[in-house]
């Protein structure tokens, strides 16, 4: 080793030991530490307003959901974290969004409340909340008010930084739920740990939502005589149950979904209005994305998922979210977007729009085939049919069109057989997924209740057939290449059949053209 390398190594060692790396984050802080400053910061603030809050409308619905969970796991402690803030870069976090199961059981949407944990504590049969078998408590670190140093010193919890937020008492009033400071969480989760046969309490955790809570539960489980496989099975059953609980929406949830759909339709309107500006711009898809996002933030909390703003051949890329392409005259623009309401319920809608306002004959032919598939799928939706039938019906119609166009390399029957499926080259995704707090809702439900499940009133899902002919697809005629079409609507199963929640957005080609003309005519 040369002497200069030696010196470098020495410098590295000494600089690391002079100040621990974990303390470096505050190297740019210049906050005064004098007693005079602290005293002054603690004084002369108007008293915080004390307001009596009524119950949030969602409270009784969330209470019923908690009672349903309680009934499934009598005698067991259930731990359901909201999740922590997630780092976007260095010390900058993403805007907080709680785990959907936590939102479902508390009714808390918006950005409430990072690091919170819901604990179901088992009590004697019927002695719990609303006659259930559990007392449920929401643990969180409340905002630090004007009476504490954290008020101005804690950027994550201090009111000076994050603005006023509901405290323990306010959330208790609004949600009709016990609340407690996070300081009490450790005891609440770990007390009475031990083998169930010796009077210990069985624990189930919504795992991998908050790693600190995972660690707390895992530590507490060390002495419970339960092996990892068994505890994983306990936790898995809780996750599955919380997912299945959301398969049928209550009336409050349906109202939220209607509001998300309405805001999304307004966003599609905004996009059409912005299309002339997008045309010719080398990143016109970003103009489309931005127009929709503005509506999502204006009327809702956020997007339910990243917008797909895909023009021309980009529409054949199923998850095109880069959105940096041009929007050119003659292209079709596939817009797949959804507004997430403040309650966190999201819509999921797709329309495929002719950029200049009129479909070409070949675009129209493909569009009409996709529409026929969607219509056929709608027609079968009613309580009692199996979820998987919707996809089967839609795909059959698409396969028939592909056969008519001479694109299938085998006969229609052979393609439709399980051993064939050649038509899926151009429609490789599913036709439907449940929709709610997550865009792909209820994803951990058992197959028997999801794909093989029987439809019930109150279920909400998408119908979204499509056809995608890539520019480089040599199995189709040149005129088909570079065209991607999807039509996606959000459907509520009713007692009689189905309601298309997004029917206010034009679907048929001529209606789409007329709608675009009207928007442009009014500009
Ligand atoms: N946008 C995601 C989906 O349609 O499933
Ligand atoms: Mn979808
Ligand atoms: Mn979609």
CSV table of C-alpha atoms and ligand atoms in Angstrom, one decimal, residues 336 348 433 439-440 462 464 488, ligand 2:
chain,number,residue,atom,x,y,z
A,336,UNK,CA,-56.7,4.5,-18.2
A,348,UNK,CA,-60.7,2.6,-12.7
A,433,UNK,CA,-61.0,-7.3,-11.1
A,439,UNK,CA,-57.6,-0.7,-7.6
A,440,UNK,CA,-57.1,-4.4,-7.6
A,462,UNK,CA,-64.4,-3.6,-13.7
A,464,UNK,CA,-62.3,-4.1,-19.4
A,488,UNK,CA,-63.1,-0.2,-19.1
B,2,LIG,MN1,-58.8,-2.2,-14.2
